[in-house]
Amino acid sequence: MVRAKKSKVIVYDADPIVNKLCKELSITPDEVRAMLLSKGGKVPINAPKPKVESAWADFLDDGDELPASTSAPQSSAQSSAQSSAQSSAQSSAQTSAQPKVAAPKVQQTVELLSYINTPAAPRATCAKGGLLLQTGTLDWNIVGRARRSLDEQKPLDLKTPTVIPVPYPLKATRQIALVATQCTSVHSIAIGAGGECYAWGRNESGQLGDSNPTTRMCPQLVTEGGWGKKRIVDAAVGKHHTVLIDDAGYGWGAGMSKMGQTGVNLFQDTVTSFKKCVVEKGDGVKLGRVACGEMFTVVLDTAGKLYTCGLAEFGQLGNGENGEYFVTASKLAYRNSSKFQRRTKFVKKTDRDKPEAVGLEIPNGENIRFASVACGKNHAVVIEAERDPTNNIAPRIFSWGSGSYGCLGHRKQEDEFFPRLVEGMTGPLFNSNFPDQVVCGSTVTLVRTKSGHVYYWGRHRTVGEACMWPRIMDVLANNSHVVTHLGAGNMHLVCSTSGGATVASGNGPYGELGFGQGGGMSSSKEKFVEGIDSVIMNGVGCGMGHTLYIAKDEDEEDKKLISKLPEWTLEQVKAAEAEAAEAAAMKAEQVELVGEQPAAKKQKT
């Protein structure tokens, strides 16, 4: 026979409410008053914990457990009779305390977000320099506007990678550290090893950063900049705009700013000289990396925080909306941003019925840090900074913006308005072979992993099926190629390997594939660029109608290989520019004459 324990002696109170709670909860009047005064807060009382079969009771078992009861055991009849009364009082007393019970779980997530490196160091500060090569056409006025059969006899058509002249200052190191171009841009930026900036290509919107709208055929030193003697350490270009970052962490924008894509807090047709970028609530913010889409810009500060500005039509800003509204009965506009604003909300998946992604948000977005960023025409991708290896968690990849041809990697062609986790690049497979580099073409994304493997999703050619989720480029991986640098243009891809092999694929109507005379202007599969065989590359950039390389130029073997490449001289550049100016003047005269003819006929009649 089991001996029953002594029950707790309860002294009842004259107050009927206190008296009722004393009976229902089996606690003393002093404990009841303390509970009432706490207004739902935690009170250390010696109340027995009722056995209530509910989800909330089970949750409390894992959290804040009250001390065990010392009262005598009740019979099943008594327990069932008292259960309902106790459960209602206990629920009303602790409902307001629910958030406090759940708080420790959020703090545990914070502890997991530890990073081992400076997340977003400027690219030019950690890059190896080399010699600047280019393939494609230098006739910038025809790119995207007219197609013609390329003729190698004309000096403006480069069908194979060619050394182009760079006007280095007298005391500057004669090497290029970084090239910046983009799938929609017909202009480029190169950063010298000493931090000087060179620009060339189209300049119709002032994207080269000077007041002269003349197109530059080859690199020219940028001298009209507000950064003074500071070094330029990162750069990116869009279709009609350019953004630079100096070594003090300031951004500088120039070119078209209709959608606010320059980040200088102006909505206007052109910004013809570099102006300082504006970061909302950005006191003390030091920018580190930048990437540009067609009409938007994404930057990371040196701490790895994410900022965006520019066009919002497809969700490129990553703020959860495009701000669509009617200007007139038949004209739409979007709430674009002319200054950089921080983004802290990241999701795992989206729901069209819940555009705010309630319940799908990744916790602790304020503390997520990124190390790499890239933009396509209307989409963007970021890679998280490397985690502490003791956590055994691979950096995550997030993408947002236009989902055309599956370029976001979410198995569907829908736009994403918040940065969304690419779930196909997660799991134990990437814990040791984690992603560390990303590039984007118009509707394609390429990610390189630590071991030199390349994953592909989207589509880069005008024909063929789109890849809706990440797939490894097995042609390179199966042949033991370790990819070190990669680029994606409007319709072509380029990968260079540690062994000096460079492969290209896609469409190259202006010679941007670099296959040489008779080598073809397109390839559905990866094909070696034989003109630069064995030349090790320290950088690759793919633009519209052209491809840029930074060739390693350190030892005698490197110089011997480079000496076999075709080379342009400054004299050739000047002659070609004069010829192009003369042809443009003749064309303008013809247009003027054609425009005058109808007026002359009208006067004659």
Coordinates of C-alpha atoms in Angstrom, one line a residue:
M1 CA 0.0 0.0 0.0
V2 CA 1.3 3.4 -1.0
R3 CA 1.3 6.0 1.8
A4 CA 0.0 9.4 0.7
K5 CA 2.1 12.5 1.2
K6 CA 0.9 15.3 3.5
S7 CA -1.0 18.0 1.7
K8 CA 0.2 21.6 1.8
V9 CA -1.7 23.6 4.5
I10 CA -3.6 26.5 2.8
V11 CA -4.7 29.5 4.8
Y12 CA -7.6 31.1 3.0
D13 CA -8.1 34.8 2.6
A14 CA -11.2 37.1 3.0
D15 CA -10.9 38.4 -0.6
P16 CA -13.2 36.2 -2.7
I17 CA -11.0 36.4 -5.8
V18 CA -7.8 35.5 -3.9
N19 CA -9.8 32.8 -2.0
K20 CA -11.0 31.3 -5.3
L21 CA -7.5 31.2 -6.8
C22 CA -6.1 29.6 -3.6
K23 CA -8.6 26.8 -3.9
E24 CA -8.1 26.2 -7.7
L25 CA -4.3 26.5 -7.7
S26 CA -3.6 25.2 -4.2
I27 CA -1.3 28.0 -3.4
T28 CA -1.1 30.5 -0.5
P29 CA -2.7 34.0 -0.6
D30 CA 0.7 35.7 -0.6
E31 CA 1.6 33.7 -3.7
V32 CA -1.7 34.6 -5.4
R33 CA -1.1 38.3 -4.7
A34 CA 2.4 38.1 -6.0
M35 CA 1.1 36.4 -9.2
L36 CA -1.5 39.1 -9.7
L37 CA 1.0 41.9 -9.2
S38 CA 3.4 40.4 -11.7
K39 CA 0.8 40.9 -14.5
G40 CA 1.8 37.9 -16.4
G41 CA 5.5 38.0 -15.5
K42 CA 7.5 35.1 -14.1
V43 CA 6.9 34.5 -10.4
P44 CA 8.8 31.9 -8.4
I45 CA 5.9 30.1 -6.7
N46 CA 5.6 26.6 -5.2
A47 CA 2.4 25.8 -7.1
P48 CA 1.9 22.2 -8.3
K49 CA 2.1 21.9 -12.0
P50 CA -1.3 20.6 -13.3
K51 CA -1.4 17.7 -15.7
V52 CA -3.0 19.3 -18.7
E53 CA -2.9 17.5 -22.1
S54 CA -2.4 20.5 -24.4
A55 CA 0.3 21.7 -26.9
W56 CA 1.1 24.7 -24.6
A57 CA 1.7 22.4 -21.6
D58 CA 4.0 20.2 -23.7
F59 CA 5.9 23.4 -24.7
L60 CA 6.3 24.4 -21.1
D61 CA 7.8 21.0 -20.3
D62 CA 10.8 21.9 -22.5
G63 CA 11.1 25.5 -21.2
D64 CA 10.4 27.1 -17.9
E65 CA 9.4 24.2 -15.5
L66 CA 8.0 25.1 -12.1
P67 CA 9.1 23.2 -9.0
A68 CA 7.4 19.8 -8.3
S69 CA 4.3 19.7 -6.1
T70 CA 4.4 18.5 -2.6
S71 CA 0.7 18.0 -2.3
A72 CA -0.9 14.6 -1.9
P73 CA -1.6 12.5 -5.0
Q74 CA -5.2 12.9 -6.2
S75 CA -7.5 10.2 -7.5
S76 CA -8.4 10.0 -11.1
A77 CA -11.9 11.4 -10.4
Q78 CA -10.5 14.3 -8.5
S79 CA -7.8 15.0 -11.1
S80 CA -10.4 15.1 -14.0
A81 CA -12.7 17.3 -12.0
Q82 CA -10.0 19.8 -11.1
S83 CA -8.1 19.7 -14.5
S84 CA -10.4 22.1 -16.4
A85 CA -10.4 24.7 -13.7
Q86 CA -6.6 24.6 -13.3
S87 CA -5.9 24.7 -17.0
S88 CA -8.0 27.9 -17.5
A89 CA -6.4 29.7 -14.7
Q90 CA -2.9 28.5 -15.6
S91 CA -3.4 29.5 -19.2
S92 CA -4.6 33.0 -18.4
A93 CA -1.8 33.6 -16.0
Q94 CA 1.0 32.6 -18.4
T95 CA -0.3 33.6 -21.8
S96 CA 1.5 37.0 -21.8
A97 CA 4.7 35.2 -20.8
Q98 CA 4.9 33.1 -24.0
P99 CA 7.5 35.3 -25.9
K100 CA 9.8 35.2 -23.0
V101 CA 9.9 31.4 -23.1
A102 CA 10.7 31.4 -26.8
A103 CA 13.4 34.1 -26.6
P104 CA 16.4 31.7 -25.8
K105 CA 15.9 29.9 -29.1
V106 CA 16.5 33.1 -31.1
Q107 CA 19.7 33.8 -29.1
Q108 CA 21.0 30.3 -30.1
T109 CA 20.7 31.3 -33.8
V110 CA 22.8 34.4 -33.2
E111 CA 25.7 32.3 -31.8
L112 CA 25.8 30.2 -35.0
L113 CA 26.5 33.2 -37.2
S114 CA 30.3 33.5 -36.7
Y115 CA 32.5 34.3 -39.6
I116 CA 36.3 33.8 -39.8
N117 CA 37.4 36.4 -42.4
T118 CA 36.8 40.0 -43.3
P119 CA 33.7 39.3 -45.3
A120 CA 33.8 41.7 -48.2
A121 CA 37.4 43.0 -48.8
P122 CA 37.7 45.1 -52.0
R123 CA 38.7 42.8 -55.0
A124 CA 41.6 44.9 -56.3
T125 CA 43.3 44.7 -52.9
C126 CA 43.5 40.9 -52.9
A127 CA 43.9 40.3 -56.7
K128 CA 47.0 39.4 -58.7
G129 CA 47.9 41.8 -61.5
G130 CA 48.8 41.1 -65.1
L131 CA 48.6 42.2 -68.7
L132 CA 45.3 43.4 -70.2
L133 CA 43.9 41.4 -73.2
Q134 CA 40.7 41.9 -75.1
T135 CA 38.8 39.9 -77.8
G136 CA 35.7 41.1 -79.6
T137 CA 35.1 44.3 -81.5
L138 CA 36.4 47.8 -80.6
D139 CA 33.8 49.4 -82.9
W140 CA 31.5 50.1 -79.9
N141 CA 28.9 51.9 -81.9
I142 CA 27.7 48.7 -83.7
V143 CA 27.4 46.4 -80.6
G144 CA 23.7 45.5 -80.1
R145 CA 22.7 47.8 -82.9
A146 CA 24.0 46.1 -86.1
R147 CA 25.5 42.8 -87.0
R148 CA 28.0 42.4 -89.8
S149 CA 30.5 39.7 -90.9
L150 CA 33.7 40.3 -89.0
D151 CA 36.8 40.9 -91.1
E152 CA 40.2 40.3 -89.5
Q153 CA 41.8 42.8 -91.9
K154 CA 40.0 45.6 -90.1
P155 CA 41.9 46.6 -87.0
L156 CA 38.7 47.1 -84.9
D157 CA 37.8 43.4 -85.1
L158 CA 39.6 41.2 -82.6
K159 CA 38.8 37.6 -83.2
T160 CA 41.5 36.3 -80.8
P161 CA 42.7 37.7 -77.4
T162 CA 44.9 40.7 -78.2
V163 CA 47.2 42.9 -76.0
I164 CA 45.7 46.4 -76.0
P165 CA 47.6 49.5 -74.9
V166 CA 47.1 51.1 -71.5
P167 CA 48.3 54.7 -70.8
Y168 CA 50.0 54.0 -67.5
P169 CA 51.2 57.1 -65.5
L170 CA 55.0 57.4 -65.5
K171 CA 55.6 56.0 -62.0
A172 CA 52.7 53.5 -61.9
T173 CA 53.1 49.7 -61.8
R174 CA 52.4 48.6 -65.4
Q175 CA 49.9 46.0 -64.4
I176 CA 46.1 45.7 -64.2
A177 CA 44.6 44.3 -61.0
L178 CA 40.9 44.2 -61.9
V179 CA 38.6 44.4 -64.9
A180 CA 34.9 45.3 -64.6
T181 CA 32.4 44.8 -67.3
Q182 CA 28.9 43.4 -67.5
C183 CA 26.5 41.4 -69.7
T184 CA 24.6 44.5 -70.8
S185 CA 27.4 47.0 -70.9
V186 CA 29.3 48.2 -73.9
H187 CA 32.0 50.0 -71.8
S188 CA 34.5 48.7 -69.3
I189 CA 36.7 49.8 -66.4
A190 CA 40.2 48.5 -65.5
I191 CA 41.9 49.2 -62.2
G192 CA 45.7 49.4 -62.2
A193 CA 47.9 47.8 -59.5
G194 CA 48.5 51.3 -58.1
G195 CA 44.8 52.1 -57.7
E196 CA 44.5 54.2 -60.9
C197 CA 41.3 53.9 -63.0
Y198 CA 41.0 53.4 -66.8
A199 CA 37.8 53.6 -68.8
W200 CA 36.8 52.9 -72.4
G201 CA 33.8 52.1 -74.6
R202 CA 30.6 54.0 -75.1
N203 CA 30.1 57.3 -73.3
E204 CA 26.7 58.5 -74.5
S205 CA 25.4 58.9 -71.0
G206 CA 28.6 60.0 -69.3
Q207 CA 29.3 56.5 -68.0
L208 CA 33.0 57.0 -68.4
G209 CA 33.0 59.8 -65.9
D210 CA 33.9 62.8 -68.0
S211 CA 31.9 65.6 -69.6
N212 CA 33.0 64.6 -73.1
P213 CA 30.5 62.2 -74.6
T214 CA 32.9 60.8 -77.1
T215 CA 33.4 57.0 -77.3
R216 CA 36.8 55.8 -76.2
M217 CA 38.2 53.0 -78.3
C218 CA 40.9 51.9 -75.8
P219 CA 41.5 52.5 -72.1
Q220 CA 42.0 56.1 -71.0
L221 CA 43.1 57.3 -67.6
V222 CA 40.2 58.7 -65.5
T223 CA 41.2 62.1 -64.1
E224 CA 37.9 63.8 -63.3
G225 CA 37.1 62.1 -60.0
G226 CA 36.4 63.5 -56.5
W227 CA 38.5 60.9 -54.7
G228 CA 41.7 62.9 -55.3
K229 CA 44.8 60.8 -54.4
K230 CA 42.8 57.9 -53.0
R231 CA 43.2 54.5 -54.7
I232 CA 40.3 52.9 -56.5
V233 CA 39.9 49.4 -55.1
D234 CA 36.6 48.1 -56.7
A235 CA 34.4 48.9 -59.7
A236 CA 31.3 47.7 -61.6
V237 CA 29.4 48.8 -64.6
G238 CA 25.8 48.6 -65.8
K239 CA 24.3 49.3 -69.2
H240 CA 24.7 53.1 -68.9
H241 CA 26.3 53.7 -65.5
T242 CA 29.5 53.1 -63.5
V243 CA 30.1 52.8 -59.8
L244 CA 33.6 52.9 -58.2
I245 CA 34.8 52.4 -54.6
D246 CA 38.0 54.1 -53.2
D247 CA 40.2 52.8 -50.4
A248 CA 38.5 55.1 -47.9
G249 CA 35.2 53.1 -48.5
Y250 CA 33.4 55.8 -50.4
G251 CA 31.4 55.0 -53.5
W252 CA 31.4 57.1 -56.7
G253 CA 28.7 57.0 -59.4
A254 CA 28.4 58.3 -63.0
G255 CA 26.3 57.8 -66.1
M256 CA 22.6 57.4 -66.5
S257 CA 20.6 57.9 -63.3
K258 CA 17.0 57.8 -64.4
M259 CA 16.2 55.0 -62.0
G260 CA 18.7 56.1 -59.4
Q261 CA 21.1 53.3 -60.3
T262 CA 24.2 55.5 -59.7
G263 CA 23.4 55.7 -56.0
V264 CA 24.2 59.5 -55.8
N265 CA 20.6 60.4 -54.6
L266 CA 19.6 61.8 -58.0
F267 CA 17.0 60.9 -60.5
Q268 CA 18.2 62.5 -63.7
D269 CA 19.1 61.5 -67.3
T270 CA 22.9 61.7 -66.9
V271 CA 25.5 62.3 -64.2
T272 CA 28.5 63.2 -66.4
S273 CA 31.2 63.3 -63.6
F274 CA 31.7 61.0 -60.7
K275 CA 29.7 62.0 -57.6
K276 CA 29.8 60.5 -54.1
C277 CA 27.3 57.8 -53.5
V278 CA 24.8 58.2 -50.6
V279 CA 24.1 55.4 -48.1
E280 CA 20.9 55.8 -46.1
K281 CA 21.8 55.9 -42.3
G282 CA 25.3 55.2 -43.5
D283 CA 27.4 57.1 -40.9
G284 CA 30.6 55.1 -40.6
V285 CA 29.7 52.6 -43.3
K286 CA 32.7 51.7 -45.4
L287 CA 31.9 50.1 -48.8
G288 CA 33.9 47.1 -50.0
R289 CA 32.4 45.4 -53.1
V290 CA 30.0 46.5 -55.8
A291 CA 28.1 44.8 -58.7
C292 CA 25.8 46.4 -61.3
G293 CA 22.8 45.1 -63.2
E294 CA 21.4 46.8 -66.2
M295 CA 19.7 49.6 -64.2
F296 CA 20.4 48.8 -60.5
T297 CA 23.4 48.4 -58.2
V298 CA 24.2 46.2 -55.2
V299 CA 27.0 46.9 -52.8
L300 CA 28.5 45.2 -49.7
D301 CA 30.3 47.1 -47.0
T302 CA 33.5 45.8 -45.6
A303 CA 31.5 44.1 -42.8
G304 CA 29.5 42.1 -45.4
K305 CA 26.2 44.0 -45.1
L306 CA 23.9 44.3 -48.1
Y307 CA 22.7 47.5 -49.8
T308 CA 20.8 48.1 -53.1
C309 CA 19.6 51.0 -55.2
G310 CA 18.1 51.6 -58.7
L311 CA 15.2 50.0 -60.6
A312 CA 12.6 48.0 -58.6
E313 CA 10.5 46.6 -61.5
F314 CA 11.4 42.9 -61.0
G315 CA 12.3 43.1 -57.3
Q316 CA 15.9 43.9 -57.9
L317 CA 16.0 46.0 -54.7
G318 CA 15.2 43.0 -52.5
N319 CA 12.9 45.0 -50.3
G320 CA 9.8 42.9 -50.8
E321 CA 8.0 45.0 -53.4
N322 CA 8.4 46.8 -56.7
G323 CA 6.2 49.7 -55.7
E324 CA 4.2 49.6 -58.9
Y325 CA 1.8 52.5 -59.4
F326 CA 0.0 54.3 -62.3
V327 CA 1.4 57.6 -63.5
T328 CA -1.3 57.9 -66.1
A329 CA -4.2 55.6 -67.1
S330 CA -1.9 53.7 -69.4
K331 CA 1.6 54.2 -67.9
L332 CA 3.2 52.3 -65.0
A333 CA 6.1 53.4 -62.8
Y334 CA 7.9 51.8 -59.9
R335 CA 9.2 53.0 -56.5
N336 CA 12.9 53.0 -57.4
S337 CA 15.7 54.1 -55.0
S338 CA 18.3 56.7 -55.7
K339 CA 20.4 55.9 -52.6
F340 CA 21.8 52.7 -51.1
Q341 CA 19.5 51.2 -48.5
R342 CA 20.3 48.2 -46.3
R343 CA 18.5 44.9 -46.8
T344 CA 18.1 42.6 -43.8
K345 CA 15.2 40.3 -44.6
F346 CA 16.0 36.9 -46.2
V347 CA 13.6 34.1 -46.9
K348 CA 13.6 30.3 -47.6
K349 CA 10.7 30.3 -50.0
T350 CA 7.9 32.5 -51.2
D351 CA 4.2 32.3 -51.3
R352 CA 2.2 34.4 -53.8
D353 CA -0.7 34.6 -51.3
K354 CA 1.7 36.0 -48.7
P355 CA 4.0 38.5 -50.5
E356 CA 5.4 39.6 -47.2
A357 CA 6.6 36.0 -46.6
V358 CA 5.2 35.7 -43.1
G359 CA 6.5 32.7 -41.4
L360 CA 9.1 32.0 -44.1
E361 CA 11.7 34.6 -43.0
I362 CA 15.2 33.3 -42.1
P363 CA 15.8 34.4 -38.5
N364 CA 18.6 36.8 -37.5
G365 CA 18.8 38.5 -40.9
E366 CA 20.5 41.5 -39.3
N367 CA 23.6 39.4 -38.6
I368 CA 24.0 37.6 -41.9
R369 CA 27.2 38.7 -43.7
F370 CA 28.2 38.3 -47.4
A371 CA 31.5 38.0 -49.2
S372 CA 30.7 37.9 -52.9
V373 CA 28.0 39.6 -55.1
A374 CA 27.1 39.5 -58.8
C375 CA 24.3 40.9 -61.0
G376 CA 22.8 39.8 -64.2
K377 CA 20.5 42.0 -66.4
N378 CA 17.7 42.0 -63.8
H379 CA 18.7 39.6 -61.0
A380 CA 21.3 39.5 -58.3
V381 CA 23.1 36.7 -56.3
V382 CA 25.2 36.9 -53.1
I383 CA 27.3 34.3 -51.3
E384 CA 27.5 34.3 -47.5
A385 CA 30.9 34.8 -45.9
E386 CA 32.8 31.8 -44.8
R387 CA 31.6 30.4 -41.5
D388 CA 33.6 29.2 -38.5
P389 CA 34.7 25.6 -39.5
T390 CA 33.7 24.3 -36.1
N391 CA 30.1 24.8 -37.0
N392 CA 30.5 22.6 -40.2
I393 CA 28.0 24.8 -42.1
A394 CA 28.6 25.9 -45.7
P395 CA 28.1 29.5 -46.7
R396 CA 24.6 30.0 -48.1
I397 CA 23.6 31.6 -51.5
F398 CA 20.7 34.0 -51.9
S399 CA 19.2 35.3 -55.2
W400 CA 16.4 37.7 -56.1
G401 CA 15.0 39.8 -58.9
S402 CA 13.8 38.5 -62.3
G403 CA 13.4 34.7 -62.5
S404 CA 13.6 34.4 -66.3
Y405 CA 14.8 31.0 -67.5
G406 CA 15.4 29.9 -64.0
C407 CA 18.4 32.2 -63.4
L408 CA 17.5 32.4 -59.7
G409 CA 17.9 28.6 -59.2
H410 CA 14.5 28.1 -57.5
R411 CA 13.1 25.6 -60.0
K412 CA 10.6 28.1 -61.4
Q413 CA 10.5 31.3 -63.5
E414 CA 9.0 33.7 -61.0
D415 CA 10.4 36.9 -59.7
E416 CA 11.6 37.1 -56.1
F417 CA 11.2 40.3 -54.1
F418 CA 13.3 39.2 -51.1
P419 CA 16.7 37.6 -51.3
R420 CA 15.8 33.9 -51.2
L421 CA 17.9 30.9 -50.2
V422 CA 19.1 28.7 -53.1
E423 CA 18.3 25.4 -51.5
G424 CA 20.1 23.4 -54.3
M425 CA 23.4 24.7 -53.1
T426 CA 23.0 23.6 -49.4
G427 CA 23.7 20.3 -47.6
P428 CA 26.8 18.3 -46.4
L429 CA 28.2 18.1 -50.0
F430 CA 29.2 21.8 -49.8
N431 CA 30.5 21.8 -46.2
S432 CA 34.1 21.4 -47.3
N433 CA 33.7 22.3 -51.0
F434 CA 31.8 25.5 -50.3
P435 CA 30.9 28.2 -52.9
D436 CA 33.3 31.2 -53.0
Q437 CA 32.8 33.0 -56.3
V438 CA 29.7 34.0 -58.4
V439 CA 29.2 35.7 -61.8
C440 CA 25.9 36.4 -63.7
G441 CA 25.0 36.7 -67.3
S442 CA 21.8 38.2 -68.7
T443 CA 19.7 35.2 -67.6
V444 CA 22.3 32.8 -66.2
T445 CA 24.3 32.3 -63.0
L446 CA 27.6 30.5 -62.4
V447 CA 29.0 29.7 -59.0
R448 CA 32.6 28.4 -58.4
T449 CA 33.4 26.2 -55.4
K450 CA 36.6 26.0 -53.3
S451 CA 37.7 22.9 -55.3
G452 CA 37.3 24.7 -58.6
H453 CA 34.0 23.1 -59.6
V454 CA 31.4 25.2 -61.5
Y455 CA 27.6 25.1 -61.0
Y456 CA 25.3 26.5 -63.6
W457 CA 21.6 27.5 -63.7
G458 CA 19.5 29.6 -66.1
R459 CA 20.2 29.9 -69.8
H460 CA 23.0 31.8 -71.7
R461 CA 22.1 31.0 -75.3
T462 CA 19.1 32.0 -77.5
V463 CA 18.3 28.3 -78.1
G464 CA 18.2 25.2 -75.9
E465 CA 16.5 24.3 -72.6
A466 CA 16.9 26.3 -69.5
C467 CA 18.4 24.8 -66.3
M468 CA 16.0 25.6 -63.5
W469 CA 18.2 24.5 -60.6
P470 CA 22.0 24.3 -59.9
R471 CA 23.9 21.6 -61.9
I472 CA 27.6 21.0 -62.0
M473 CA 29.4 21.6 -65.3
D474 CA 30.6 18.0 -65.5
V475 CA 32.6 18.5 -68.7
L476 CA 35.1 20.5 -66.7
A477 CA 34.9 18.5 -63.4
N478 CA 35.2 15.1 -65.1
N479 CA 38.4 16.2 -66.9
S480 CA 40.1 17.4 -63.7
H481 CA 40.0 21.1 -64.6
V482 CA 40.3 23.4 -61.6
V483 CA 38.5 26.6 -62.6
T484 CA 40.1 29.7 -61.1
H485 CA 38.2 32.5 -62.9
L486 CA 35.0 32.7 -64.8
G487 CA 32.8 35.3 -66.6
A488 CA 29.3 35.5 -68.1
G489 CA 28.3 37.9 -70.9
N490 CA 25.2 38.6 -72.8
M491 CA 25.2 35.2 -74.6
H492 CA 28.6 33.7 -73.8
L493 CA 30.6 32.1 -70.9
V494 CA 34.3 31.9 -70.3
C495 CA 36.2 29.8 -67.7
S496 CA 40.0 29.8 -67.1
T497 CA 41.8 27.0 -65.2
S498 CA 44.8 26.7 -63.0
G499 CA 46.6 24.8 -65.7
G500 CA 46.4 27.7 -68.2
A501 CA 43.4 26.3 -70.3
T502 CA 40.6 28.7 -71.2
V503 CA 37.3 27.5 -72.5
A504 CA 34.4 29.5 -74.0
S505 CA 30.9 28.7 -75.1
G506 CA 27.7 30.4 -76.3
N507 CA 27.2 32.9 -79.1
G508 CA 29.8 35.5 -80.0
P509 CA 28.6 37.5 -83.0
Y510 CA 31.3 40.1 -82.5
G511 CA 34.2 37.7 -81.9
E512 CA 34.0 37.7 -78.1
L513 CA 34.6 34.0 -77.9
G514 CA 38.1 34.5 -79.3
F515 CA 38.3 31.3 -81.4
G516 CA 40.2 33.1 -84.1
Q517 CA 39.8 33.2 -87.9
G518 CA 37.8 30.3 -89.1
G519 CA 37.1 29.2 -85.5
G520 CA 33.4 30.0 -85.6
M521 CA 31.3 32.6 -83.7
S522 CA 29.3 30.2 -81.6
S523 CA 29.7 26.9 -79.8
S524 CA 27.0 24.9 -77.9
K525 CA 29.7 23.2 -75.8
E526 CA 32.8 24.3 -74.0
K527 CA 35.6 24.8 -76.5
F528 CA 39.3 25.7 -75.9
V529 CA 40.4 29.2 -76.8
E530 CA 43.6 28.1 -78.5
G531 CA 45.1 31.6 -79.0
I532 CA 45.8 31.8 -75.3
D533 CA 46.6 28.1 -74.6
S534 CA 48.9 27.7 -71.5
V535 CA 48.5 31.4 -70.6
I536 CA 47.4 31.6 -66.9
M537 CA 44.7 34.1 -66.2
N538 CA 44.4 36.3 -63.1
G539 CA 41.1 37.7 -64.1
V540 CA 38.2 37.4 -66.6
G541 CA 35.4 39.7 -67.5
C542 CA 32.6 39.3 -70.1
G543 CA 30.7 42.3 -71.5
M544 CA 28.4 42.8 -74.4
G545 CA 30.4 42.2 -77.6
H546 CA 33.8 41.8 -75.9
T547 CA 35.7 39.7 -73.4
L548 CA 38.6 40.9 -71.1
Y549 CA 41.4 38.9 -69.6
I550 CA 44.2 39.7 -67.1
A551 CA 47.2 37.5 -68.2
K552 CA 49.8 36.5 -65.7
D553 CA 53.0 38.3 -66.5
E554 CA 55.5 37.5 -63.7
D555 CA 58.3 35.3 -65.0
E556 CA 60.1 34.6 -68.2
E557 CA 57.8 31.7 -69.2
D558 CA 54.8 34.0 -68.9
K559 CA 56.5 36.7 -71.0
K560 CA 57.4 34.2 -73.7
L561 CA 53.8 33.0 -74.0
I562 CA 52.5 36.6 -74.1
S563 CA 55.0 37.6 -76.8
K564 CA 53.2 35.3 -79.2
L565 CA 49.9 37.1 -78.9
P566 CA 48.8 39.9 -81.3
E567 CA 49.3 43.4 -79.9
W568 CA 47.9 46.8 -80.6
T569 CA 50.0 49.9 -80.3
L570 CA 49.1 53.5 -79.4
E571 CA 49.8 54.5 -83.1
Q572 CA 47.3 51.9 -84.3
V573 CA 44.7 53.2 -81.8
K574 CA 45.1 56.8 -82.9
A575 CA 44.8 55.9 -86.6
A576 CA 41.7 53.7 -86.0
E577 CA 40.1 56.5 -83.9
A578 CA 40.8 59.1 -86.7
E579 CA 39.3 56.7 -89.3
A580 CA 36.2 56.1 -87.1
A581 CA 35.7 59.8 -86.6
E582 CA 36.0 60.5 -90.3
A583 CA 33.4 57.7 -91.1
A584 CA 31.1 59.1 -88.5
A585 CA 31.3 62.6 -90.0
M586 CA 30.6 61.3 -93.4
K587 CA 27.5 59.4 -92.1
A588 CA 26.3 62.5 -90.4
E589 CA 26.6 64.5 -93.7
Q590 CA 24.6 61.9 -95.6
V591 CA 21.8 61.9 -92.9
E592 CA 21.7 65.7 -93.1
L593 CA 21.5 65.6 -96.9
V594 CA 18.7 63.0 -96.9
G595 CA 16.8 65.2 -94.4
E596 CA 17.0 68.2 -96.6
Q597 CA 15.8 66.6 -99.8
P598 CA 12.1 66.5 -99.0
A599 CA 12.1 70.2 -98.1
A600 CA 13.8 71.1 -101.4
K601 CA 11.2 69.1 -103.4
K602 CA 8.4 70.9 -101.6
Q603 CA 9.8 74.3 -102.4
K604 CA 10.2 73.3 -106.1
T605 CA 6.6 72.3 -106.5

